[in-house]
PDB file of C-alpha atoms in Angstrom:
ATOM      1  CA  UNK A   1      -0.002  -0.167   0.012  1.00  0.00           C
ATOM      2  CA  UNK A   2       0.995   3.440  -0.616  1.00  0.00           C
ATOM      3  CA  UNK A   3       0.442   6.722   1.747  1.00  0.00           C
ATOM      4  CA  UNK A   4      -1.126   9.456   0.116  1.00  0.00           C
ATOM      5  CA  UNK A   5       1.560  11.935  -0.872  1.00  0.00           C
ATOM      6  CA  UNK A   6       2.240  14.699   1.923  1.00  0.00           C
ATOM      7  CA  UNK A   7       1.107  18.086   0.781  1.00  0.00           C
ATOM      8  CA  UNK A   8       2.674  21.535   2.252  1.00  0.00           C
ATOM      9  CA  UNK A   9       1.857  24.904   1.802  1.00  0.00           C
ATOM     10  CA  UNK A  10       4.324  27.490   0.529  1.00  0.00           C
ATOM     11  CA  UNK A  11       4.977  30.853  -1.541  1.00  0.00           C
ATOM     12  CA  UNK A  12       5.720  31.075  -4.851  1.00  0.00           C
ATOM     13  CA  UNK A  13       8.446  33.773  -4.733  1.00  0.00           C
ATOM     14  CA  UNK A  14       9.439  34.241  -8.487  1.00  0.00           C
ATOM     15  CA  UNK A  15       9.201  32.241 -11.785  1.00  0.00           C
ATOM     16  CA  UNK A  16      12.128  32.088 -13.877  1.00  0.00           C
ATOM     17  CA  UNK A  17      13.063  30.606 -17.273  1.00  0.00           C
ATOM     18  CA  UNK A  18      15.759  28.073 -18.064  1.00  0.00           C
ATOM     19  CA  UNK A  19      16.712  27.155 -21.478  1.00  0.00           C
ATOM     20  CA  UNK A  20      17.333  23.612 -22.403  1.00  0.00           C
ATOM     21  CA  UNK A  21      19.639  21.851 -25.399  1.00  0.00           C
ATOM     22  CA  UNK A  22      16.653  21.804 -27.845  1.00  0.00           C
ATOM     23  CA  UNK A  23      16.124  25.814 -27.186  1.00  0.00           C
ATOM     24  CA  UNK A  24      12.774  24.850 -24.975  1.00  0.00           C
ATOM     25  CA  UNK A  25      12.321  27.602 -22.529  1.00  0.00           C
ATOM     26  CA  UNK A  26      11.121  25.892 -19.376  1.00  0.00           C
ATOM     27  CA  UNK A  27       9.407  28.175 -16.553  1.00  0.00           C
ATOM     28  CA  UNK A  28      10.855  27.593 -13.010  1.00  0.00           C
ATOM     29  CA  UNK A  29       8.910  28.049  -9.631  1.00  0.00           C
ATOM     30  CA  UNK A  30      11.143  29.502  -7.158  1.00  0.00           C
ATOM     31  CA  UNK A  31       9.697  28.680  -3.681  1.00  0.00           C
ATOM     32  CA  UNK A  32       9.894  29.680  -0.147  1.00  0.00           C
ATOM     33  CA  UNK A  33      11.708  26.656   0.984  1.00  0.00           C
ATOM     34  CA  UNK A  34       9.511  24.080   2.481  1.00  0.00           C
ATOM     35  CA  UNK A  35      10.084  20.236   3.621  1.00  0.00           C
ATOM     36  CA  UNK A  36       7.959  17.701   2.005  1.00  0.00           C
ATOM     37  CA  UNK A  37       8.641  14.083   2.664  1.00  0.00           C
ATOM     38  CA  UNK A  38      12.033  14.490   4.088  1.00  0.00           C
ATOM     39  CA  UNK A  39      13.410  16.625   1.245  1.00  0.00           C
ATOM     40  CA  UNK A  40      13.801  20.616   1.540  1.00  0.00           C
ATOM     41  CA  UNK A  41      11.794  21.928  -1.745  1.00  0.00           C
ATOM     42  CA  UNK A  42      12.925  25.476  -3.122  1.00  0.00           C
ATOM     43  CA  UNK A  43      12.239  25.441  -6.933  1.00  0.00           C
ATOM     44  CA  UNK A  44      10.024  23.025  -9.166  1.00  0.00           C
ATOM     45  CA  UNK A  45       9.413  23.011 -12.883  1.00  0.00           C
ATOM     46  CA  UNK A  46       6.144  24.627 -14.113  1.00  0.00           C
ATOM     47  CA  UNK A  47       6.630  22.526 -17.567  1.00  0.00           C
ATOM     48  CA  UNK A  48       5.302  25.478 -19.783  1.00  0.00           C
ATOM     49  CA  UNK A  49       2.828  28.538 -20.110  1.00  0.00           C
ATOM     50  CA  UNK A  50      -0.083  26.216 -20.157  1.00  0.00           C
ATOM     51  CA  UNK A  51       0.634  24.835 -17.039  1.00  0.00           C
ATOM     52  CA  UNK A  52       0.783  28.105 -15.270  1.00  0.00           C
ATOM     53  CA  UNK A  53      -2.243  29.208 -16.861  1.00  0.00           C
ATOM     54  CA  UNK A  54      -4.336  25.956 -16.041  1.00  0.00           C
ATOM     55  CA  UNK A  55      -3.285  26.290 -12.518  1.00  0.00           C
ATOM     56  CA  UNK A  56      -3.863  30.073 -12.705  1.00  0.00           C
ATOM     57  CA  UNK A  57      -0.502  30.489 -10.773  1.00  0.00           C
ATOM     58  CA  UNK A  58       0.677  34.135  -9.982  1.00  0.00           C
ATOM     59  CA  UNK A  59       3.708  35.288  -8.324  1.00  0.00           C
ATOM     60  CA  UNK A  60       3.422  35.672  -4.856  1.00  0.00           C
ATOM     61  CA  UNK A  61       0.771  33.050  -4.491  1.00  0.00           C
ATOM     62  CA  UNK A  62       0.235  30.576  -1.575  1.00  0.00           C
ATOM     63  CA  UNK A  63       0.510  27.234  -3.300  1.00  0.00           C
ATOM     64  CA  UNK A  64       0.034  23.575  -2.473  1.00  0.00           C
ATOM     65  CA  UNK A  65       3.016  21.368  -3.243  1.00  0.00           C
ATOM     66  CA  UNK A  66       3.632  17.480  -3.169  1.00  0.00           C
ATOM     67  CA  UNK A  67       6.253  15.022  -4.417  1.00  0.00           C
ATOM     68  CA  UNK A  68       5.010  13.164  -7.312  1.00  0.00           C
ATOM     69  CA  UNK A  69       5.540   9.568  -7.091  1.00  0.00           C
ATOM     70  CA  UNK A  70       7.433  10.458  -3.734  1.00  0.00           C
ATOM     71  CA  UNK A  71      10.076  11.841  -5.794  1.00  0.00           C
ATOM     72  CA  UNK A  72       9.659  15.138  -8.287  1.00  0.00           C
ATOM     73  CA  UNK A  73       8.068  18.341  -6.642  1.00  0.00           C
ATOM     74  CA  UNK A  74       5.015  19.246  -8.301  1.00  0.00           C
ATOM     75  CA  UNK A  75       2.519  22.324  -7.545  1.00  0.00           C
ATOM     76  CA  UNK A  76      -0.867  20.912  -6.767  1.00  0.00           C
ATOM     77  CA  UNK A  77      -3.118  23.886  -6.609  1.00  0.00           C
ATOM     78  CA  UNK A  78      -3.206  27.628  -5.575  1.00  0.00           C
ATOM     79  CA  UNK A  79      -4.530  28.513  -2.235  1.00  0.00           C
ATOM     80  CA  UNK A  80      -6.964  31.397  -3.727  1.00  0.00           C
ATOM     81  CA  UNK A  81      -8.220  32.578  -0.580  1.00  0.00           C
ATOM     82  CA  UNK A  82      -4.995  33.896   0.468  1.00  0.00           C
ATOM     83  CA  UNK A  83      -4.412  36.510  -2.721  1.00  0.00           C
ATOM     84  CA  UNK A  84      -4.625  40.008  -1.348  1.00  0.00           C
ATOM     85  CA  UNK A  85      -3.864  41.678  -4.726  1.00  0.00           C
ATOM     86  CA  UNK A  86      -0.034  41.710  -4.638  1.00  0.00           C
ATOM     87  CA  UNK A  87       0.259  38.760  -6.916  1.00  0.00           C
ATOM     88  CA  UNK A  88       1.585  39.432 -10.138  1.00  0.00           C
ATOM     89  CA  UNK A  89       0.737  37.688 -13.536  1.00  0.00           C
ATOM     90  CA  UNK A  90       3.579  35.673 -15.320  1.00  0.00           C
ATOM     91  CA  UNK A  91       4.381  36.333 -18.954  1.00  0.00           C
ATOM     92  CA  UNK A  92       6.451  34.143 -20.975  1.00  0.00           C
ATOM     93  CA  UNK A  93       9.423  35.896 -22.414  1.00  0.00           C
ATOM     94  CA  UNK A  94       9.325  36.837 -25.912  1.00  0.00           C
ATOM     95  CA  UNK A  95      13.085  37.023 -26.139  1.00  0.00           C
ATOM     96  CA  UNK A  96      15.490  34.341 -24.788  1.00  0.00           C
ATOM     97  CA  UNK A  97      16.505  35.070 -21.203  1.00  0.00           C
ATOM     98  CA  UNK A  98      20.007  33.836 -22.048  1.00  0.00           C
ATOM     99  CA  UNK A  99      21.142  35.280 -25.411  1.00  0.00           C
ATOM    100  CA  UNK A 100      18.310  37.857 -26.217  1.00  0.00           C
ATOM    101  CA  UNK A 101      17.088  36.027 -29.484  1.00  0.00           C
ATOM    102  CA  UNK A 102      13.564  35.791 -30.443  1.00  0.00           C
ATOM    103  CA  UNK A 103      11.441  33.276 -28.422  1.00  0.00           C
ATOM    104  CA  UNK A 104       8.539  31.598 -30.239  1.00  0.00           C
ATOM    105  CA  UNK A 105       5.658  29.205 -29.601  1.00  0.00           C
ATOM    106  CA  UNK A 106       4.444  27.385 -32.799  1.00  0.00           C
ATOM    107  CA  UNK A 107       1.076  26.919 -33.310  1.00  0.00           C
ATOM    108  CA  UNK A 108      -0.007  23.536 -31.812  1.00  0.00           C
ATOM    109  CA  UNK A 109       3.078  23.553 -29.635  1.00  0.00           C
ATOM    110  CA  UNK A 110       3.049  23.495 -25.743  1.00  0.00           C
ATOM    111  CA  UNK A 111       6.511  24.895 -25.675  1.00  0.00           C
ATOM    112  CA  UNK A 112       8.146  28.103 -26.441  1.00  0.00           C
ATOM    113  CA  UNK A 113      11.728  27.966 -27.916  1.00  0.00           C
ATOM    114  CA  UNK A 114      14.692  30.217 -28.168  1.00  0.00           C
ATOM    115  CA  UNK A 115      15.463  30.696 -31.728  1.00  0.00           C
ATOM    116  CA  UNK A 116      19.131  31.650 -31.293  1.00  0.00           C
ATOM    117  CA  UNK A 117      21.671  29.680 -33.272  1.00  0.00           C
ATOM    118  CA  UNK A 118      24.610  29.915 -30.825  1.00  0.00           C
ATOM    119  CA  UNK A 119      22.496  30.472 -27.564  1.00  0.00           C
ATOM    120  CA  UNK A 120      25.100  29.535 -24.577  1.00  0.00           C
ATOM    121  CA  UNK A 121      22.421  27.802 -22.894  1.00  0.00           C
ATOM    122  CA  UNK A 122      21.817  25.680 -25.751  1.00  0.00           C
ATOM    123  CA  UNK A 123      25.304  24.936 -26.230  1.00  0.00           C
ATOM    124  CA  UNK A 124      25.973  24.083 -22.532  1.00  0.00           C
ATOM    125  CA  UNK A 125      22.995  21.808 -22.316  1.00  0.00           C
ATOM    126  CA  UNK A 126      23.673  19.978 -25.699  1.00  0.00           C
ATOM    127  CA  UNK A 127      27.179  19.437 -24.244  1.00  0.00           C
ATOM    128  CA  UNK A 128      26.102  18.172 -20.812  1.00  0.00           C
ATOM    129  CA  UNK A 129      23.708  15.780 -22.625  1.00  0.00           C
ATOM    130  CA  UNK A 130      26.591  14.618 -25.114  1.00  0.00           C
ATOM    131  CA  UNK A 131      28.971  13.661 -22.312  1.00  0.00           C
ATOM    132  CA  UNK A 132      26.166  12.245 -19.973  1.00  0.00           C
ATOM    133  CA  UNK A 133      25.505   8.487 -19.392  1.00  0.00           C
ATOM    134  CA  UNK A 134      23.066   8.080 -22.096  1.00  0.00           C
ATOM    135  CA  UNK A 135      25.194  10.180 -24.618  1.00  0.00           C
ATOM    136  CA  UNK A 136      29.038   9.402 -24.812  1.00  0.00           C
ATOM    137  CA  UNK A 137      29.292   8.408 -20.990  1.00  0.00           C
ATOM    138  CA  UNK A 138      32.673  10.348 -20.690  1.00  0.00           C
ATOM    139  CA  UNK A 139      33.307   9.435 -17.016  1.00  0.00           C
ATOM    140  CA  UNK A 140      34.551  12.569 -14.585  1.00  0.00           C
ATOM    141  CA  UNK A 141      33.076  15.004 -17.202  1.00  0.00           C
ATOM    142  CA  UNK A 142      30.024  16.418 -15.564  1.00  0.00           C
ATOM    143  CA  UNK A 143      27.987  19.851 -15.621  1.00  0.00           C
ATOM    144  CA  UNK A 144      30.349  21.751 -13.580  1.00  0.00           C
ATOM    145  CA  UNK A 145      33.315  20.992 -15.605  1.00  0.00           C
ATOM    146  CA  UNK A 146      31.630  21.624 -18.715  1.00  0.00           C
ATOM    147  CA  UNK A 147      30.373  24.763 -17.996  1.00  0.00           C
ATOM    148  CA  UNK A 148      34.096  25.767 -16.842  1.00  0.00           C
ATOM    149  CA  UNK A 149      35.511  24.744 -20.161  1.00  0.00           C
ATOM    150  CA  UNK A 150      32.936  26.648 -21.973  1.00  0.00           C
ATOM    151  CA  UNK A 151      33.441  29.852 -19.625  1.00  0.00           C
ATOM    152  CA  UNK A 152      37.316  29.610 -20.267  1.00  0.00           C
ATOM    153  CA  UNK A 153      36.580  29.370 -24.015  1.00  0.00           C
ATOM    154  CA  UNK A 154      38.161  25.878 -24.484  1.00  0.00           C
ATOM    155  CA  UNK A 155      34.975  24.398 -25.625  1.00  0.00           C
ATOM    156  CA  UNK A 156      32.573  25.856 -28.290  1.00  0.00           C
ATOM    157  CA  UNK A 157      30.810  22.559 -29.596  1.00  0.00           C
ATOM    158  CA  UNK A 158      31.253  18.875 -28.775  1.00  0.00           C
ATOM    159  CA  UNK A 159      34.101  18.084 -31.081  1.00  0.00           C
ATOM    160  CA  UNK A 160      36.228  20.632 -29.079  1.00  0.00           C
ATOM    161  CA  UNK A 161      36.163  18.059 -26.216  1.00  0.00           C
ATOM    162  CA  UNK A 162      38.261  15.572 -28.318  1.00  0.00           C
ATOM    163  CA  UNK A 163      41.014  18.441 -28.749  1.00  0.00           C
ATOM    164  CA  UNK A 164      41.424  19.242 -25.312  1.00  0.00           C
ATOM    165  CA  UNK A 165      45.070  18.755 -24.066  1.00  0.00           C
ATOM    166  CA  UNK A 166      46.251  18.187 -20.358  1.00  0.00           C
ATOM    167  CA  UNK A 167      48.151  21.484 -20.695  1.00  0.00           C
ATOM    168  CA  UNK A 168      44.420  23.488 -21.757  1.00  0.00           C
ATOM    169  CA  UNK A 169      42.862  22.196 -18.582  1.00  0.00           C
ATOM    170  CA  UNK A 170      45.955  21.909 -16.219  1.00  0.00           C
ATOM    171  CA  UNK A 171      47.226  25.427 -16.785  1.00  0.00           C
ATOM    172  CA  UNK A 172      46.860  28.335 -14.339  1.00  0.00           C
ATOM    173  CA  UNK A 173      44.754  27.356 -11.111  1.00  0.00           C
ATOM    174  CA  UNK A 174      43.381  23.916 -10.309  1.00  0.00           C
ATOM    175  CA  UNK A 175      39.895  25.017 -11.329  1.00  0.00           C
ATOM    176  CA  UNK A 176      38.814  21.661 -12.418  1.00  0.00           C
ATOM    177  CA  UNK A 177      38.083  18.539 -10.707  1.00  0.00           C
ATOM    178  CA  UNK A 178      39.660  16.014 -13.223  1.00  0.00           C
ATOM    179  CA  UNK A 179      42.292  14.812 -11.313  1.00  0.00           C
TER     180      UNK A 179
END
């Protein structure tokens, strides 16, 4: 038997957008931290613009969250009785929050996408996916190191991973945790 999921009330402090490897712009709820089923939850995905409208979410709302399948935090509902008029509507960005390119939502699609060809967020997520267990499974090359390689301008596409030299990543300070 499964117990019903634990539900807790918290505040939706803000909604920020992340850009994925395909350019999908995903709204993320920034929450007042709350402990649910043994974990402190401070953010959760809001999936897309339709999800936000369906739940009638506004920045500043009191909301109820739970862990879907006892793992992934999700917004269950808004506590509308606690609205006092200070809550703000959320609007999906018309431009990419990372590169400034046009963000569009194709008719019939649920997702808004960045149209930027050289969007740094798409590059980062694409390389992280490439080196992941589901991709090339490059052991020891995680998200933090990929981010450092991009910031140091050592990697600008996936092919650059294979041209890295020890001197490139070992130079200056010990910024990488490869060794």
